[in-house]
Amino acid sequence: MRRLLATAAALATLGGAWPAGPAPNADLPPAIYADPAPDSAHPARMAVLHIPSGGVKINGVAYLASGAGPHPTVILLHGLPGNEKNLDLAQAIRRDGWNVVTFNYRGSWGSPGVFRFGQNLEDADAVLAYVRDPANVQALGIAPGCVVMAGHSMGGWVTVTTAAHHPDLAGIVTISAGDMAGLGAAPQAIRVKEMADNMESLAGVTAESMAEDVTGMTRYPMTAAASGLVQTPYLALTSDDGLAAGTDALVRAVRAAGGTQVTTEHVTTDHSWSDHRVALEAAVLTWLEKLRAARGC
């Protein structure tokens, strides 16, 4: 409290404004540091979504861009359990004129049902179907031909596995992707420990049940998606978290299959990009802008 009062007093001496910081880097996409011009007729807004999947309705949120639209749209997938949801990235993408749809897998973070790894893949398919439903295209101002799927950690695995059978996606992004097939093949003790550290906010699980469940994902290694990604623009971002080898193997497999639309970037940071959030936004926004120009979105 004392520190808070001292800060308030300091601000009062500055006329209530924060001290001026350095000028924005001219190389950064403006959407990182500047709001778009207000559009009173079509303002930016949020919409709460209830997305049918597996007999229940999972929770989602749409960050809808200002302007008449329709807008290109990013489906943003979180990892396991999803403590880092990358909502700062979602807001930056929206400021750049894209819609962003986020959601919680069944049994995670209050979405109904129990959590199962295989269901995550089903949920991603369900969300993709939802944003392409004509009624939702109209209500949310979505350009159905310009949908990108982006996933962090486990969400990266879900993204590439899903995109392999959805070649009509405009593109995909993976951020420090975690290959669940590799975890499923790990010794039981490692699987149990990993799950014990990642089961908060998940319903209907124990560390042991999750360790057993993930073994079924060995049939979905990320490299198996390579042939389905040959024609898909792909931004592959890796970090110093011990998981980069999985993404590197997928990139090699896509290129070996004839894919020429893969962009890679490795950044020296942790799994959550904790000290490189602006760098993450810059990498994603720069790539999205090039994609939008190429596709005319």
PDB file of C-alpha atoms in Angstrom:
ATOM      1  CA  MET A   1       0.000   0.000   0.000  1.00  0.00           C
ATOM      2  CA  ARG A   2       2.845   2.383   0.859  1.00  0.00           C
ATOM      3  CA  ARG A   3       4.415   1.804  -2.569  1.00  0.00           C
ATOM      4  CA  LEU A   4       1.061   2.376  -4.268  1.00  0.00           C
ATOM      5  CA  LEU A   5       0.560   5.681  -2.444  1.00  0.00           C
ATOM      6  CA  ALA A   6       4.082   6.770  -3.322  1.00  0.00           C
ATOM      7  CA  THR A   7       3.425   6.007  -6.983  1.00  0.00           C
ATOM      8  CA  ALA A   8       0.191   7.993  -6.869  1.00  0.00           C
ATOM      9  CA  ALA A   9       1.991  10.943  -5.311  1.00  0.00           C
ATOM     10  CA  ALA A  10       4.680  10.816  -7.995  1.00  0.00           C
ATOM     11  CA  LEU A  11       2.035  10.769 -10.699  1.00  0.00           C
ATOM     12  CA  ALA A  12       0.335  13.762  -9.152  1.00  0.00           C
ATOM     13  CA  THR A  13       3.532  15.767  -9.516  1.00  0.00           C
ATOM     14  CA  LEU A  14       3.575  14.790 -13.206  1.00  0.00           C
ATOM     15  CA  GLY A  15       0.068  16.005 -13.797  1.00  0.00           C
ATOM     16  CA  GLY A  16      -1.378  12.483 -13.626  1.00  0.00           C
ATOM     17  CA  ALA A  17       0.579  11.128 -16.592  1.00  0.00           C
ATOM     18  CA  TRP A  18       3.150   8.363 -16.757  1.00  0.00           C
ATOM     19  CA  PRO A  19       6.704   9.509 -17.555  1.00  0.00           C
ATOM     20  CA  ALA A  20       7.378   9.580 -21.273  1.00  0.00           C
ATOM     21  CA  GLY A  21       9.057   6.390 -22.530  1.00  0.00           C
ATOM     22  CA  PRO A  22      11.197   5.829 -25.590  1.00  0.00           C
ATOM     23  CA  ALA A  23       9.631   6.387 -28.967  1.00  0.00           C
ATOM     24  CA  PRO A  24       8.207   3.220 -30.550  1.00  0.00           C
ATOM     25  CA  ASN A  25      10.600   1.297 -32.745  1.00  0.00           C
ATOM     26  CA  ALA A  26       9.815   2.287 -36.318  1.00  0.00           C
ATOM     27  CA  ASP A  27      10.300  -1.325 -37.383  1.00  0.00           C
ATOM     28  CA  LEU A  28       7.452  -2.552 -35.180  1.00  0.00           C
ATOM     29  CA  PRO A  29       3.992  -3.059 -36.664  1.00  0.00           C
ATOM     30  CA  PRO A  30       1.895  -0.085 -35.489  1.00  0.00           C
ATOM     31  CA  ALA A  31      -0.788  -2.410 -34.075  1.00  0.00           C
ATOM     32  CA  ILE A  32       1.622  -3.284 -31.265  1.00  0.00           C
ATOM     33  CA  TYR A  33       1.613   0.227 -29.821  1.00  0.00           C
ATOM     34  CA  ALA A  34      -1.249   2.194 -31.439  1.00  0.00           C
ATOM     35  CA  ASP A  35      -5.012   1.797 -31.400  1.00  0.00           C
ATOM     36  CA  PRO A  36      -6.915   1.956 -34.684  1.00  0.00           C
ATOM     37  CA  ALA A  37      -9.063   4.960 -35.451  1.00  0.00           C
ATOM     38  CA  PRO A  38     -12.451   4.606 -33.707  1.00  0.00           C
ATOM     39  CA  ASP A  39     -15.337   3.447 -35.867  1.00  0.00           C
ATOM     40  CA  SER A  40     -18.605   4.370 -34.172  1.00  0.00           C
ATOM     41  CA  ALA A  41     -20.656   2.473 -36.744  1.00  0.00           C
ATOM     42  CA  HIS A  42     -18.621  -0.716 -36.428  1.00  0.00           C
ATOM     43  CA  PRO A  43     -16.689  -0.572 -33.140  1.00  0.00           C
ATOM     44  CA  ALA A  44     -14.323  -3.242 -31.875  1.00  0.00           C
ATOM     45  CA  ARG A  45     -16.125  -5.520 -29.458  1.00  0.00           C
ATOM     46  CA  MET A  46     -16.089  -8.846 -27.666  1.00  0.00           C
ATOM     47  CA  ALA A  47     -18.571 -11.669 -28.089  1.00  0.00           C
ATOM     48  CA  VAL A  48     -19.014 -14.621 -25.751  1.00  0.00           C
ATOM     49  CA  LEU A  49     -19.252 -17.876 -27.693  1.00  0.00           C
ATOM     50  CA  HIS A  50     -20.777 -21.247 -26.846  1.00  0.00           C
ATOM     51  CA  ILE A  51     -19.360 -23.657 -29.402  1.00  0.00           C
ATOM     52  CA  PRO A  52     -20.954 -27.102 -29.878  1.00  0.00           C
ATOM     53  CA  SER A  53     -18.451 -29.933 -29.542  1.00  0.00           C
ATOM     54  CA  GLY A  54     -18.907 -33.507 -28.405  1.00  0.00           C
ATOM     55  CA  GLY A  55     -22.434 -33.021 -27.130  1.00  0.00           C
ATOM     56  CA  VAL A  56     -21.627 -29.949 -24.989  1.00  0.00           C
ATOM     57  CA  LYS A  57     -20.926 -26.290 -25.679  1.00  0.00           C
ATOM     58  CA  ILE A  58     -17.380 -25.204 -24.944  1.00  0.00           C
ATOM     59  CA  ASN A  59     -16.562 -21.673 -23.854  1.00  0.00           C
ATOM     60  CA  GLY A  60     -15.082 -19.201 -26.284  1.00  0.00           C
ATOM     61  CA  VAL A  61     -14.516 -15.489 -26.766  1.00  0.00           C
ATOM     62  CA  ALA A  62     -14.298 -13.568 -30.022  1.00  0.00           C
ATOM     63  CA  TYR A  63     -12.217 -10.390 -30.137  1.00  0.00           C
ATOM     64  CA  LEU A  64     -13.856  -8.629 -33.054  1.00  0.00           C
ATOM     65  CA  ALA A  65     -12.030  -5.949 -35.027  1.00  0.00           C
ATOM     66  CA  SER A  66     -13.436  -2.525 -35.757  1.00  0.00           C
ATOM     67  CA  GLY A  67     -14.610  -1.690 -39.248  1.00  0.00           C
ATOM     68  CA  ALA A  68     -17.389  -2.990 -41.456  1.00  0.00           C
ATOM     69  CA  GLY A  69     -15.623  -6.214 -42.346  1.00  0.00           C
ATOM     70  CA  PRO A  70     -15.726  -9.013 -43.079  1.00  0.00           C
ATOM     71  CA  HIS A  71     -12.385  -9.539 -41.360  1.00  0.00           C
ATOM     72  CA  PRO A  72      -9.723 -12.216 -41.646  1.00  0.00           C
ATOM     73  CA  THR A  73      -9.801 -14.301 -38.495  1.00  0.00           C
ATOM     74  CA  VAL A  74      -7.298 -16.103 -36.287  1.00  0.00           C
ATOM     75  CA  ILE A  75      -8.313 -19.066 -34.134  1.00  0.00           C
ATOM     76  CA  LEU A  76      -5.911 -18.960 -31.172  1.00  0.00           C
ATOM     77  CA  LEU A  77      -5.320 -22.191 -29.220  1.00  0.00           C
ATOM     78  CA  HIS A  78      -3.757 -22.386 -25.774  1.00  0.00           C
ATOM     79  CA  GLY A  79      -1.572 -25.133 -24.392  1.00  0.00           C
ATOM     80  CA  LEU A  80      -1.607 -27.483 -21.417  1.00  0.00           C
ATOM     81  CA  PRO A  81      -3.237 -26.490 -19.145  1.00  0.00           C
ATOM     82  CA  GLY A  82      -3.423 -23.016 -20.663  1.00  0.00           C
ATOM     83  CA  ASN A  83      -2.076 -20.691 -17.997  1.00  0.00           C
ATOM     84  CA  GLU A  84      -0.589 -18.605 -20.814  1.00  0.00           C
ATOM     85  CA  LYS A  85      -3.445 -17.776 -23.148  1.00  0.00           C
ATOM     86  CA  ASN A  86      -1.582 -15.153 -25.217  1.00  0.00           C
ATOM     87  CA  LEU A  87      -4.400 -12.651 -24.950  1.00  0.00           C
ATOM     88  CA  ASP A  88      -1.962  -9.768 -25.397  1.00  0.00           C
ATOM     89  CA  LEU A  89      -1.198 -11.300 -28.775  1.00  0.00           C
ATOM     90  CA  ALA A  90      -4.922 -11.597 -29.464  1.00  0.00           C
ATOM     91  CA  GLN A  91      -5.437  -7.898 -28.768  1.00  0.00           C
ATOM     92  CA  ALA A  92      -2.532  -6.887 -31.008  1.00  0.00           C
ATOM     93  CA  ILE A  93      -3.880  -9.043 -33.835  1.00  0.00           C
ATOM     94  CA  ARG A  94      -7.299  -7.437 -33.430  1.00  0.00           C
ATOM     95  CA  ARG A  95      -5.780  -3.940 -33.542  1.00  0.00           C
ATOM     96  CA  ASP A  96      -4.314  -4.987 -36.890  1.00  0.00           C
ATOM     97  CA  GLY A  97      -7.804  -5.600 -38.276  1.00  0.00           C
ATOM     98  CA  TRP A  98      -8.207  -9.316 -37.658  1.00  0.00           C
ATOM     99  CA  ASN A  99     -10.829 -11.074 -35.571  1.00  0.00           C
ATOM    100  CA  VAL A 100      -9.458 -13.497 -32.979  1.00  0.00           C
ATOM    101  CA  VAL A 101     -11.402 -16.463 -31.598  1.00  0.00           C
ATOM    102  CA  THR A 102     -10.132 -18.108 -28.418  1.00  0.00           C
ATOM    103  CA  PHE A 103     -11.654 -21.095 -26.643  1.00  0.00           C
ATOM    104  CA  ASN A 104     -11.149 -23.607 -23.868  1.00  0.00           C
ATOM    105  CA  TYR A 105     -11.056 -27.323 -24.674  1.00  0.00           C
ATOM    106  CA  ARG A 106     -13.639 -29.582 -23.109  1.00  0.00           C
ATOM    107  CA  GLY A 107     -12.946 -30.004 -19.412  1.00  0.00           C
ATOM    108  CA  SER A 108     -10.553 -27.057 -19.232  1.00  0.00           C
ATOM    109  CA  TRP A 109     -11.015 -23.676 -17.604  1.00  0.00           C
ATOM    110  CA  GLY A 110     -14.743 -24.095 -17.021  1.00  0.00           C
ATOM    111  CA  SER A 111     -15.740 -25.589 -20.368  1.00  0.00           C
ATOM    112  CA  PRO A 112     -18.157 -28.470 -19.698  1.00  0.00           C
ATOM    113  CA  GLY A 113     -17.117 -32.097 -19.979  1.00  0.00           C
ATOM    114  CA  VAL A 114     -13.951 -33.897 -18.925  1.00  0.00           C
ATOM    115  CA  PHE A 115     -10.499 -33.258 -20.330  1.00  0.00           C
ATOM    116  CA  ARG A 116      -9.049 -35.741 -22.816  1.00  0.00           C
ATOM    117  CA  PHE A 117      -6.188 -35.177 -25.249  1.00  0.00           C
ATOM    118  CA  GLY A 118      -7.994 -36.711 -28.215  1.00  0.00           C
ATOM    119  CA  GLN A 119     -10.956 -34.428 -27.593  1.00  0.00           C
ATOM    120  CA  ASN A 120      -8.725 -31.398 -28.054  1.00  0.00           C
ATOM    121  CA  LEU A 121      -8.406 -32.337 -31.706  1.00  0.00           C
ATOM    122  CA  GLU A 122     -12.171 -32.771 -31.988  1.00  0.00           C
ATOM    123  CA  ASP A 123     -12.718 -29.386 -30.332  1.00  0.00           C
ATOM    124  CA  ALA A 124     -10.422 -27.659 -32.826  1.00  0.00           C
ATOM    125  CA  ASP A 125     -12.421 -29.151 -35.703  1.00  0.00           C
ATOM    126  CA  ALA A 126     -15.627 -27.989 -34.013  1.00  0.00           C
ATOM    127  CA  VAL A 127     -14.352 -24.428 -33.597  1.00  0.00           C
ATOM    128  CA  LEU A 128     -13.275 -24.312 -37.230  1.00  0.00           C
ATOM    129  CA  ALA A 129     -16.729 -25.496 -38.299  1.00  0.00           C
ATOM    130  CA  TYR A 130     -18.293 -22.874 -36.019  1.00  0.00           C
ATOM    131  CA  VAL A 131     -16.424 -19.919 -37.527  1.00  0.00           C
ATOM    132  CA  ARG A 132     -17.346 -21.127 -41.016  1.00  0.00           C
ATOM    133  CA  ASP A 133     -21.036 -21.577 -40.280  1.00  0.00           C
ATOM    134  CA  PRO A 134     -22.875 -18.991 -42.426  1.00  0.00           C
ATOM    135  CA  ALA A 135     -24.832 -17.642 -39.462  1.00  0.00           C
ATOM    136  CA  ASN A 136     -21.657 -17.068 -37.458  1.00  0.00           C
ATOM    137  CA  VAL A 137     -19.813 -15.662 -40.474  1.00  0.00           C
ATOM    138  CA  GLN A 138     -22.530 -13.030 -40.682  1.00  0.00           C
ATOM    139  CA  ALA A 139     -22.854 -12.356 -36.956  1.00  0.00           C
ATOM    140  CA  LEU A 140     -19.122 -12.117 -36.271  1.00  0.00           C
ATOM    141  CA  GLY A 141     -18.008 -10.489 -39.522  1.00  0.00           C
ATOM    142  CA  ILE A 142     -15.693 -13.315 -40.563  1.00  0.00           C
ATOM    143  CA  ALA A 143     -14.057 -13.694 -43.960  1.00  0.00           C
ATOM    144  CA  PRO A 144     -14.379 -17.504 -44.219  1.00  0.00           C
ATOM    145  CA  GLY A 145     -11.681 -17.783 -46.872  1.00  0.00           C
ATOM    146  CA  CYS A 146      -9.135 -16.049 -44.621  1.00  0.00           C
ATOM    147  CA  VAL A 147      -9.018 -18.160 -41.454  1.00  0.00           C
ATOM    148  CA  VAL A 148      -5.686 -18.843 -39.752  1.00  0.00           C
ATOM    149  CA  MET A 149      -5.127 -21.281 -36.893  1.00  0.00           C
ATOM    150  CA  ALA A 150      -2.420 -20.458 -34.353  1.00  0.00           C
ATOM    151  CA  GLY A 151      -1.414 -22.514 -31.334  1.00  0.00           C
ATOM    152  CA  HIS A 152       0.989 -22.260 -28.413  1.00  0.00           C
ATOM    153  CA  SER A 153       2.631 -25.309 -26.827  1.00  0.00           C
ATOM    154  CA  MET A 154       0.125 -28.192 -26.941  1.00  0.00           C
ATOM    155  CA  GLY A 155      -2.030 -25.879 -29.030  1.00  0.00           C
ATOM    156  CA  GLY A 156       0.702 -25.975 -31.660  1.00  0.00           C
ATOM    157  CA  TRP A 157       0.362 -29.755 -31.857  1.00  0.00           C
ATOM    158  CA  VAL A 158      -3.412 -29.384 -32.123  1.00  0.00           C
ATOM    159  CA  THR A 159      -2.936 -26.761 -34.841  1.00  0.00           C
ATOM    160  CA  VAL A 160      -0.698 -28.797 -37.157  1.00  0.00           C
ATOM    161  CA  THR A 161      -2.671 -32.018 -36.608  1.00  0.00           C
ATOM    162  CA  THR A 162      -5.915 -30.213 -37.420  1.00  0.00           C
ATOM    163  CA  ALA A 163      -4.539 -28.230 -40.356  1.00  0.00           C
ATOM    164  CA  ALA A 164      -3.270 -31.405 -42.018  1.00  0.00           C
ATOM    165  CA  HIS A 165      -6.860 -32.287 -42.933  1.00  0.00           C
ATOM    166  CA  HIS A 166      -8.003 -28.702 -43.516  1.00  0.00           C
ATOM    167  CA  PRO A 167      -5.884 -27.574 -46.489  1.00  0.00           C
ATOM    168  CA  ASP A 168      -8.308 -24.698 -47.040  1.00  0.00           C
ATOM    169  CA  LEU A 169      -6.933 -22.850 -44.011  1.00  0.00           C
ATOM    170  CA  ALA A 170      -5.278 -19.602 -45.055  1.00  0.00           C
ATOM    171  CA  GLY A 171      -2.272 -20.425 -42.880  1.00  0.00           C
ATOM    172  CA  ILE A 172      -1.057 -21.684 -39.518  1.00  0.00           C
ATOM    173  CA  VAL A 173       1.234 -20.462 -36.754  1.00  0.00           C
ATOM    174  CA  THR A 174       2.898 -22.540 -34.052  1.00  0.00           C
ATOM    175  CA  ILE A 175       4.532 -20.967 -31.002  1.00  0.00           C
ATOM    176  CA  SER A 176       6.883 -23.230 -29.036  1.00  0.00           C
ATOM    177  CA  ALA A 177       4.838 -26.222 -30.124  1.00  0.00           C
ATOM    178  CA  GLY A 178       4.758 -29.233 -27.806  1.00  0.00           C
ATOM    179  CA  ASP A 179       4.410 -32.584 -29.607  1.00  0.00           C
ATOM    180  CA  MET A 180       2.035 -34.678 -27.491  1.00  0.00           C
ATOM    181  CA  ALA A 181       3.125 -37.804 -29.352  1.00  0.00           C
ATOM    182  CA  GLY A 182       6.616 -37.397 -27.941  1.00  0.00           C
ATOM    183  CA  LEU A 183       5.270 -36.957 -24.438  1.00  0.00           C
ATOM    184  CA  GLY A 184       3.046 -39.996 -24.908  1.00  0.00           C
ATOM    185  CA  ALA A 185       6.113 -42.091 -25.712  1.00  0.00           C
ATOM    186  CA  ALA A 186       8.030 -40.935 -22.619  1.00  0.00           C
ATOM    187  CA  PRO A 187       8.517 -43.237 -19.588  1.00  0.00           C
ATOM    188  CA  GLN A 188       5.559 -43.358 -17.229  1.00  0.00           C
ATOM    189  CA  ALA A 189       7.340 -41.576 -14.393  1.00  0.00           C
ATOM    190  CA  ILE A 190       8.060 -38.612 -16.665  1.00  0.00           C
ATOM    191  CA  ARG A 191       4.496 -38.551 -17.959  1.00  0.00           C
ATOM    192  CA  VAL A 192       3.024 -38.629 -14.451  1.00  0.00           C
ATOM    193  CA  LYS A 193       5.306 -35.839 -13.244  1.00  0.00           C
ATOM    194  CA  GLU A 194       4.516 -33.694 -16.267  1.00  0.00           C
ATOM    195  CA  MET A 195       0.786 -34.155 -15.764  1.00  0.00           C
ATOM    196  CA  ALA A 196       0.960 -33.502 -12.033  1.00  0.00           C
ATOM    197  CA  ASP A 197       2.413 -30.101 -12.868  1.00  0.00           C
ATOM    198  CA  ASN A 198      -0.225 -29.360 -15.522  1.00  0.00           C
ATOM    199  CA  MET A 199      -3.593 -30.565 -14.283  1.00  0.00           C
ATOM    200  CA  GLU A 200      -4.896 -27.442 -12.615  1.00  0.00           C
ATOM    201  CA  SER A 201      -8.091 -26.112 -14.153  1.00  0.00           C
ATOM    202  CA  LEU A 202      -8.768 -29.473 -15.846  1.00  0.00           C
ATOM    203  CA  ALA A 203     -11.868 -31.499 -14.976  1.00  0.00           C
ATOM    204  CA  GLY A 204     -12.194 -35.251 -14.530  1.00  0.00           C
ATOM    205  CA  VAL A 205      -8.489 -36.086 -14.452  1.00  0.00           C
ATOM    206  CA  THR A 206      -5.677 -37.266 -12.237  1.00  0.00           C
ATOM    207  CA  ALA A 207      -1.990 -37.165 -13.047  1.00  0.00           C
ATOM    208  CA  GLU A 208      -2.124 -40.915 -13.601  1.00  0.00           C
ATOM    209  CA  SER A 209      -5.183 -40.810 -15.860  1.00  0.00           C
ATOM    210  CA  MET A 210      -3.638 -38.062 -17.977  1.00  0.00           C
ATOM    211  CA  ALA A 211      -0.353 -39.969 -18.206  1.00  0.00           C
ATOM    212  CA  GLU A 212      -2.257 -42.975 -19.530  1.00  0.00           C
ATOM    213  CA  ASP A 213      -4.448 -40.900 -21.838  1.00  0.00           C
ATOM    214  CA  VAL A 214      -1.532 -39.170 -23.553  1.00  0.00           C
ATOM    215  CA  THR A 215      -0.051 -42.506 -24.649  1.00  0.00           C
ATOM    216  CA  GLY A 216      -2.858 -42.685 -27.210  1.00  0.00           C
ATOM    217  CA  MET A 217      -1.494 -39.564 -28.881  1.00  0.00           C
ATOM    218  CA  THR A 218       1.624 -41.377 -30.122  1.00  0.00           C
ATOM    219  CA  ARG A 219      -0.339 -42.034 -33.320  1.00  0.00           C
ATOM    220  CA  TYR A 220      -0.423 -38.271 -33.980  1.00  0.00           C
ATOM    221  CA  PRO A 221       3.207 -37.106 -34.159  1.00  0.00           C
ATOM    222  CA  MET A 222       3.581 -33.636 -35.593  1.00  0.00           C
ATOM    223  CA  THR A 223       5.718 -34.965 -38.445  1.00  0.00           C
ATOM    224  CA  ALA A 224       2.749 -37.068 -39.605  1.00  0.00           C
ATOM    225  CA  ALA A 225       1.014 -33.817 -40.534  1.00  0.00           C
ATOM    226  CA  ALA A 226       3.738 -32.824 -42.996  1.00  0.00           C
ATOM    227  CA  SER A 227       2.118 -34.089 -46.200  1.00  0.00           C
ATOM    228  CA  GLY A 228      -1.075 -32.208 -45.380  1.00  0.00           C
ATOM    229  CA  LEU A 229       0.780 -28.933 -44.840  1.00  0.00           C
ATOM    230  CA  VAL A 230       2.687 -28.743 -48.119  1.00  0.00           C
ATOM    231  CA  GLN A 231       0.388 -26.071 -49.564  1.00  0.00           C
ATOM    232  CA  THR A 232      -0.271 -24.250 -46.273  1.00  0.00           C
ATOM    233  CA  PRO A 233       1.615 -21.056 -45.362  1.00  0.00           C
ATOM    234  CA  TYR A 234       3.241 -21.818 -42.013  1.00  0.00           C
ATOM    235  CA  LEU A 235       5.011 -19.627 -39.438  1.00  0.00           C
ATOM    236  CA  ALA A 236       7.008 -21.846 -37.073  1.00  0.00           C
ATOM    237  CA  LEU A 237       8.281 -20.041 -33.958  1.00  0.00           C
ATOM    238  CA  THR A 238      10.565 -21.821 -31.488  1.00  0.00           C
ATOM    239  CA  SER A 239      12.288 -20.895 -28.243  1.00  0.00           C
ATOM    240  CA  ASP A 240      14.869 -22.233 -25.802  1.00  0.00           C
ATOM    241  CA  ASP A 241      12.419 -24.531 -24.009  1.00  0.00           C
ATOM    242  CA  GLY A 242      13.715 -27.938 -25.088  1.00  0.00           C
ATOM    243  CA  LEU A 243      10.869 -28.423 -27.565  1.00  0.00           C
ATOM    244  CA  ALA A 244      12.320 -26.815 -30.691  1.00  0.00           C
ATOM    245  CA  ALA A 245      13.504 -30.153 -32.098  1.00  0.00           C
ATOM    246  CA  GLY A 246       9.901 -31.260 -32.625  1.00  0.00           C
ATOM    247  CA  THR A 247       9.073 -28.203 -34.717  1.00  0.00           C
ATOM    248  CA  ASP A 248      12.385 -28.458 -36.562  1.00  0.00           C
ATOM    249  CA  ALA A 249      11.588 -32.060 -37.511  1.00  0.00           C
ATOM    250  CA  LEU A 250       8.162 -31.033 -38.810  1.00  0.00           C
ATOM    251  CA  VAL A 251       9.621 -28.177 -40.843  1.00  0.00           C
ATOM    252  CA  ARG A 252      12.165 -30.528 -42.424  1.00  0.00           C
ATOM    253  CA  ALA A 253       9.405 -33.016 -43.239  1.00  0.00           C
ATOM    254  CA  VAL A 254       7.199 -30.341 -44.836  1.00  0.00           C
ATOM    255  CA  ARG A 255      10.068 -29.080 -46.959  1.00  0.00           C
ATOM    256  CA  ALA A 256      11.101 -32.611 -47.923  1.00  0.00           C
ATOM    257  CA  ALA A 257       7.525 -33.187 -49.122  1.00  0.00           C
ATOM    258  CA  GLY A 258       7.769 -30.141 -51.378  1.00  0.00           C
ATOM    259  CA  GLY A 259       6.487 -27.399 -49.103  1.00  0.00           C
ATOM    260  CA  THR A 260       7.946 -23.973 -49.845  1.00  0.00           C
ATOM    261  CA  GLN A 261       5.785 -21.717 -47.671  1.00  0.00           C
ATOM    262  CA  VAL A 262       7.370 -22.275 -44.267  1.00  0.00           C
ATOM    263  CA  THR A 263       8.842 -19.340 -42.342  1.00  0.00           C
ATOM    264  CA  THR A 264      10.904 -20.120 -39.245  1.00  0.00           C
ATOM    265  CA  GLU A 265      12.226 -18.013 -36.392  1.00  0.00           C
ATOM    266  CA  HIS A 266      13.996 -19.052 -33.205  1.00  0.00           C
ATOM    267  CA  VAL A 267      14.138 -16.660 -30.247  1.00  0.00           C
ATOM    268  CA  THR A 268      16.223 -17.001 -27.103  1.00  0.00           C
ATOM    269  CA  THR A 269      13.453 -16.941 -24.530  1.00  0.00           C
ATOM    270  CA  ASP A 270      11.417 -19.327 -22.402  1.00  0.00           C
ATOM    271  CA  HIS A 271       8.412 -21.449 -23.297  1.00  0.00           C
ATOM    272  CA  SER A 272       5.961 -18.624 -22.616  1.00  0.00           C
ATOM    273  CA  TRP A 273       8.087 -15.960 -24.328  1.00  0.00           C
ATOM    274  CA  SER A 274       7.978 -14.121 -21.013  1.00  0.00           C
ATOM    275  CA  ASP A 275      10.627 -11.520 -21.873  1.00  0.00           C
ATOM    276  CA  HIS A 276       9.920 -11.365 -25.607  1.00  0.00           C
ATOM    277  CA  ARG A 277       6.210 -10.608 -25.820  1.00  0.00           C
ATOM    278  CA  VAL A 278       6.677  -7.646 -28.164  1.00  0.00           C
ATOM    279  CA  ALA A 279       8.995  -9.732 -30.329  1.00  0.00           C
ATOM    280  CA  LEU A 280       6.314 -12.434 -30.493  1.00  0.00           C
ATOM    281  CA  GLU A 281       3.658  -9.930 -31.519  1.00  0.00           C
ATOM    282  CA  ALA A 282       5.976  -8.420 -34.127  1.00  0.00           C
ATOM    283  CA  ALA A 283       6.805 -11.798 -35.664  1.00  0.00           C
ATOM    284  CA  VAL A 284       3.164 -12.883 -35.871  1.00  0.00           C
ATOM    285  CA  LEU A 285       1.797  -9.553 -37.109  1.00  0.00           C
ATOM    286  CA  THR A 286       4.481  -9.157 -39.762  1.00  0.00           C
ATOM    287  CA  TRP A 287       3.760 -12.642 -41.093  1.00  0.00           C
ATOM    288  CA  LEU A 288      -0.014 -12.106 -40.991  1.00  0.00           C
ATOM    289  CA  GLU A 289       0.314  -8.872 -42.949  1.00  0.00           C
ATOM    290  CA  LYS A 290       2.271 -10.633 -45.686  1.00  0.00           C
ATOM    291  CA  LEU A 291      -0.302 -13.424 -45.736  1.00  0.00           C
ATOM    292  CA  ARG A 292      -3.177 -10.962 -45.978  1.00  0.00           C
ATOM    293  CA  ALA A 293      -1.521  -9.159 -48.881  1.00  0.00           C
ATOM    294  CA  ALA A 294      -0.823 -12.416 -50.699  1.00  0.00           C
ATOM    295  CA  ARG A 295      -4.381 -13.695 -50.308  1.00  0.00           C
ATOM    296  CA  GLY A 296      -6.157 -10.388 -50.710  1.00  0.00           C
ATOM    297  CA  CYS A 297      -7.939 -10.760 -47.363  1.00  0.00           C
TER     298      CYS A 297
END
